[in-house]
Amino acid sequence: MAVGFGDTSQDRRVRVLGEPVDSYPRLAPEVERGAVRRITVVGEEILRRRCREVTQFGTPELSQLVDDMFATNQVAEGAGLAANQVDVNMQLFVWDITDEWGVRHVGHIANPVLDEVPTEQRRLVEEPEGCLSVPGPYRVVPRLDRAVVRGRDKNGKPLVIEGRGYFARCLQHETDHLHGRLYLDRLAQRERKAALREMVASKDEMFARRAALAKKLGK
């Protein structure tokens, strides 16, 4: 997901895998360790495929993938990134975003499942949304203002991550990716075509910016 915005408490500590920490570096440690991978673009088949579940945890390969996804998300100035956005067929996504209340959220989750929200508790919020696999355009997309996602970390430990506002939007957006869905699918046909035209016009500039940021980070 491209950067655009939950916990309204006074505790502004960074949340790592949902847990508050007293201090955290500007660049996530995974960014330092990771390598930048190519981001897939709308039209590539893997973005339309339901990804396979992660079945092997605690492996060097899975840890490296998480690191590489963080590094790739960083140079693309993203809020979150799904595995199929780096051409890997796996139910996994990462995030590093700051919500509307100034709380930074950092983490990853494998095999995520969103909790069902009872109809009477559903509140849709319409906000601009972008995507690193649709470089350039933003469009208004309705999303639930609260989300709870359950899954596992890279070592297989169970995770429950709750988000509000922009972070909830990110959790829903990235989970959609792993089911082969893009935010474009939530737009009317005319809006979708307009967004794709805008992407064609702006993608070279976006790719150049990412390359420059990668070079600046020594990636």
Coordinates of C-alpha atoms in Angstrom, one line a residue:
M1 CA 0.0 0.0 0.0
A2 CA 1.2 3.5 -0.8
V3 CA 1.5 6.0 2.0
G4 CA -1.5 8.3 2.4
F5 CA -2.8 7.4 7.4
G6 CA -5.1 3.1 15.1
D7 CA -5.1 3.7 18.5
T8 CA -6.3 7.0 20.0
S9 CA -4.6 6.6 23.4
Q10 CA -2.0 8.9 24.7
D11 CA 0.7 6.2 24.4
R12 CA 2.7 7.2 21.3
R13 CA 5.3 4.5 21.5
V14 CA 6.1 2.5 18.4
R15 CA 4.1 -0.7 18.1
V16 CA 6.2 -3.6 16.8
L17 CA 4.1 -6.6 16.0
G18 CA 1.3 -4.9 17.9
E19 CA 3.4 -4.4 21.1
P20 CA 4.6 -1.0 22.4
V21 CA 8.4 -0.5 22.6
D22 CA 10.3 2.2 24.4
S23 CA 12.7 3.0 21.6
Y24 CA 13.0 2.2 17.9
P25 CA 15.3 3.3 15.1
R26 CA 14.2 5.5 12.3
L27 CA 15.0 2.7 9.8
A28 CA 13.6 -0.7 10.8
P29 CA 16.4 -3.3 11.4
E30 CA 15.0 -5.4 8.6
V31 CA 15.6 -2.5 6.1
E32 CA 19.3 -2.5 7.0
R33 CA 19.6 -6.3 6.5
G34 CA 17.3 -6.5 3.4
A35 CA 17.9 -6.3 -0.3
V36 CA 15.6 -4.4 -2.6
R37 CA 13.4 -6.5 -5.0
R38 CA 11.5 -5.5 -8.1
I39 CA 7.9 -4.6 -7.3
T40 CA 5.3 -6.3 -9.5
V41 CA 2.9 -4.0 -11.5
V42 CA -0.8 -4.4 -12.2
G43 CA -1.2 -6.7 -15.2
E44 CA 1.2 -9.3 -13.9
E45 CA -0.5 -12.6 -13.2
I46 CA 0.8 -13.2 -9.7
L47 CA -1.1 -10.1 -8.5
R48 CA -4.4 -11.9 -9.5
R49 CA -3.6 -15.2 -7.8
R50 CA -4.7 -16.3 -4.3
C51 CA -1.3 -16.8 -2.5
R52 CA -0.3 -20.0 -0.9
E53 CA -0.2 -20.3 2.9
V54 CA 3.2 -20.2 4.7
T55 CA 3.9 -23.7 6.0
Q56 CA 7.5 -23.5 7.0
F57 CA 8.4 -21.1 9.8
G58 CA 11.7 -20.1 11.4
T59 CA 13.7 -20.6 8.2
P60 CA 16.5 -18.4 7.0
E61 CA 14.7 -18.0 3.6
L62 CA 11.5 -16.6 5.3
S63 CA 13.5 -14.2 7.5
Q64 CA 15.4 -13.0 4.4
L65 CA 12.1 -12.5 2.5
V66 CA 10.7 -10.4 5.4
D67 CA 13.9 -8.3 5.4
D68 CA 13.8 -7.8 1.7
M69 CA 10.2 -6.8 1.8
F70 CA 11.0 -4.1 4.4
A71 CA 13.8 -2.8 2.3
T72 CA 11.7 -2.7 -0.8
N73 CA 8.8 -1.0 1.0
Q74 CA 11.3 1.6 2.3
V75 CA 12.7 2.6 -1.0
A76 CA 9.2 2.7 -2.5
E77 CA 8.0 5.0 0.3
G78 CA 5.2 2.5 1.1
A79 CA 3.0 1.9 4.1
G80 CA 2.9 -1.9 3.5
L81 CA 3.9 -4.5 1.0
A82 CA 2.6 -8.0 0.2
A83 CA 4.7 -10.9 -0.9
N84 CA 3.1 -11.2 -4.3
Q85 CA 4.2 -7.6 -4.9
V86 CA 7.8 -8.9 -4.9
D87 CA 6.8 -11.8 -7.1
V88 CA 6.6 -14.4 -4.3
N89 CA 3.5 -16.6 -4.1
M90 CA 3.1 -16.6 -0.3
Q91 CA 0.6 -15.3 2.3
L92 CA 2.8 -12.7 3.9
F93 CA 2.8 -8.9 4.2
V94 CA 4.8 -6.3 6.1
W95 CA 4.0 -2.8 7.3
D96 CA 5.8 0.4 8.5
I97 CA 3.3 3.3 8.8
T98 CA 2.3 6.1 11.2
D99 CA -1.4 6.5 11.8
E100 CA -3.5 9.6 12.2
W101 CA -2.7 9.8 16.0
G102 CA 1.1 9.8 15.5
V103 CA 1.6 6.1 16.4
R104 CA 4.1 4.2 14.2
H105 CA 3.2 0.6 13.5
V106 CA 5.9 -1.9 12.3
G107 CA 5.6 -5.6 11.6
H108 CA 4.9 -8.5 9.4
I109 CA 2.3 -11.3 9.4
A110 CA 1.9 -14.6 7.7
N111 CA -1.4 -16.3 6.7
P112 CA -3.5 -13.3 7.8
V113 CA -7.2 -13.6 8.3
L114 CA -9.4 -10.6 8.9
D115 CA -12.0 -10.9 11.6
E116 CA -15.6 -10.5 10.4
V117 CA -17.2 -7.3 11.7
P118 CA -20.8 -7.5 12.7
T119 CA -23.1 -5.4 10.5
E120 CA -24.2 -3.1 13.3
Q121 CA -20.5 -2.3 14.1
R122 CA -19.4 -1.6 10.5
R123 CA -18.3 2.0 9.9
L124 CA -17.0 2.8 6.4
V125 CA -14.6 5.6 5.9
E126 CA -13.8 7.0 2.4
E127 CA -10.2 8.1 2.0
P128 CA -7.6 8.2 -0.8
E129 CA -5.7 5.0 -1.3
G130 CA -2.8 4.1 -3.5
C131 CA -0.7 1.0 -4.2
L132 CA 2.9 0.4 -5.0
S133 CA 1.9 -2.0 -7.8
V134 CA -0.2 0.8 -9.3
P135 CA 2.5 3.5 -9.1
G136 CA 1.2 7.1 -9.1
P137 CA -2.5 7.4 -8.8
Y138 CA -4.6 7.6 -5.6
R139 CA -8.4 7.1 -5.5
V140 CA -11.0 7.3 -2.8
V141 CA -11.9 3.8 -1.5
P142 CA -14.3 3.0 1.3
R143 CA -12.8 0.8 4.0
L144 CA -13.9 -0.2 7.5
D145 CA -12.4 2.1 10.1
R146 CA -11.3 -0.8 12.3
A147 CA -9.7 -4.1 11.5
V148 CA -8.4 -7.1 13.4
V149 CA -6.1 -9.5 11.6
R150 CA -4.9 -12.9 12.9
G151 CA -1.9 -14.9 11.7
R152 CA 1.6 -15.8 12.6
D153 CA 5.0 -14.2 12.7
K154 CA 8.0 -15.5 10.8
N155 CA 8.8 -18.0 13.6
G156 CA 5.2 -19.3 13.8
K157 CA 4.1 -17.4 16.9
P158 CA 0.4 -16.5 16.8
L159 CA -0.3 -12.8 16.2
V160 CA -3.4 -10.6 16.6
I161 CA -3.0 -7.2 15.2
E162 CA -5.6 -4.5 15.6
G163 CA -5.7 -1.3 13.6
R164 CA -7.9 1.8 13.4
G165 CA -8.0 4.5 10.7
Y166 CA -5.2 4.4 8.2
F167 CA -3.6 1.4 9.8
A168 CA -6.9 -0.5 9.5
R169 CA -7.0 0.5 5.9
C170 CA -3.5 -0.9 5.4
L171 CA -4.3 -4.2 7.0
Q172 CA -7.4 -4.6 4.7
H173 CA -5.5 -3.5 1.6
E174 CA -2.6 -5.9 2.1
T175 CA -4.9 -8.8 3.0
D176 CA -6.7 -8.1 -0.3
H177 CA -3.4 -8.5 -2.2
L178 CA -3.0 -12.0 -0.8
H179 CA -6.4 -12.9 -2.2
G180 CA -5.5 -11.6 -5.7
R181 CA -7.4 -8.3 -5.3
L182 CA -6.3 -4.7 -5.9
Y183 CA -7.8 -1.5 -4.8
L184 CA -8.7 -0.8 -8.4
D185 CA -11.2 -3.6 -8.2
R186 CA -13.2 -1.5 -5.7
L187 CA -13.6 1.4 -8.2
A188 CA -16.2 2.0 -10.8
Q189 CA -15.0 1.1 -14.3
R190 CA -14.5 4.7 -15.4
E191 CA -12.4 5.5 -12.3
R192 CA -10.4 2.4 -12.8
K193 CA -9.5 3.3 -16.4
A194 CA -8.6 6.8 -15.4
A195 CA -6.3 5.5 -12.6
L196 CA -4.6 3.2 -15.1
R197 CA -4.0 6.1 -17.5
E198 CA -2.5 8.1 -14.8
M199 CA -0.3 5.3 -13.8
V200 CA 1.1 5.0 -17.3
A201 CA 1.9 8.7 -17.3
S202 CA 3.6 8.7 -14.0
K203 CA 5.2 5.3 -13.5
D204 CA 8.6 6.1 -15.0
E205 CA 9.0 9.0 -12.6
M206 CA 8.0 6.8 -9.7
F207 CA 10.5 4.1 -10.7
A208 CA 13.3 6.6 -11.0
R209 CA 12.5 8.0 -7.6
R210 CA 12.6 4.5 -6.1
A211 CA 16.0 3.8 -7.8
A212 CA 17.4 7.0 -6.4
L213 CA 16.2 6.2 -2.9
A214 CA 17.7 2.7 -3.1
K215 CA 21.0 4.2 -4.2
K216 CA 20.9 6.6 -1.3
L217 CA 20.4 3.7 1.1
G218 CA 23.2 1.8 -0.5
K219 CA 20.8 -0.9 -1.8

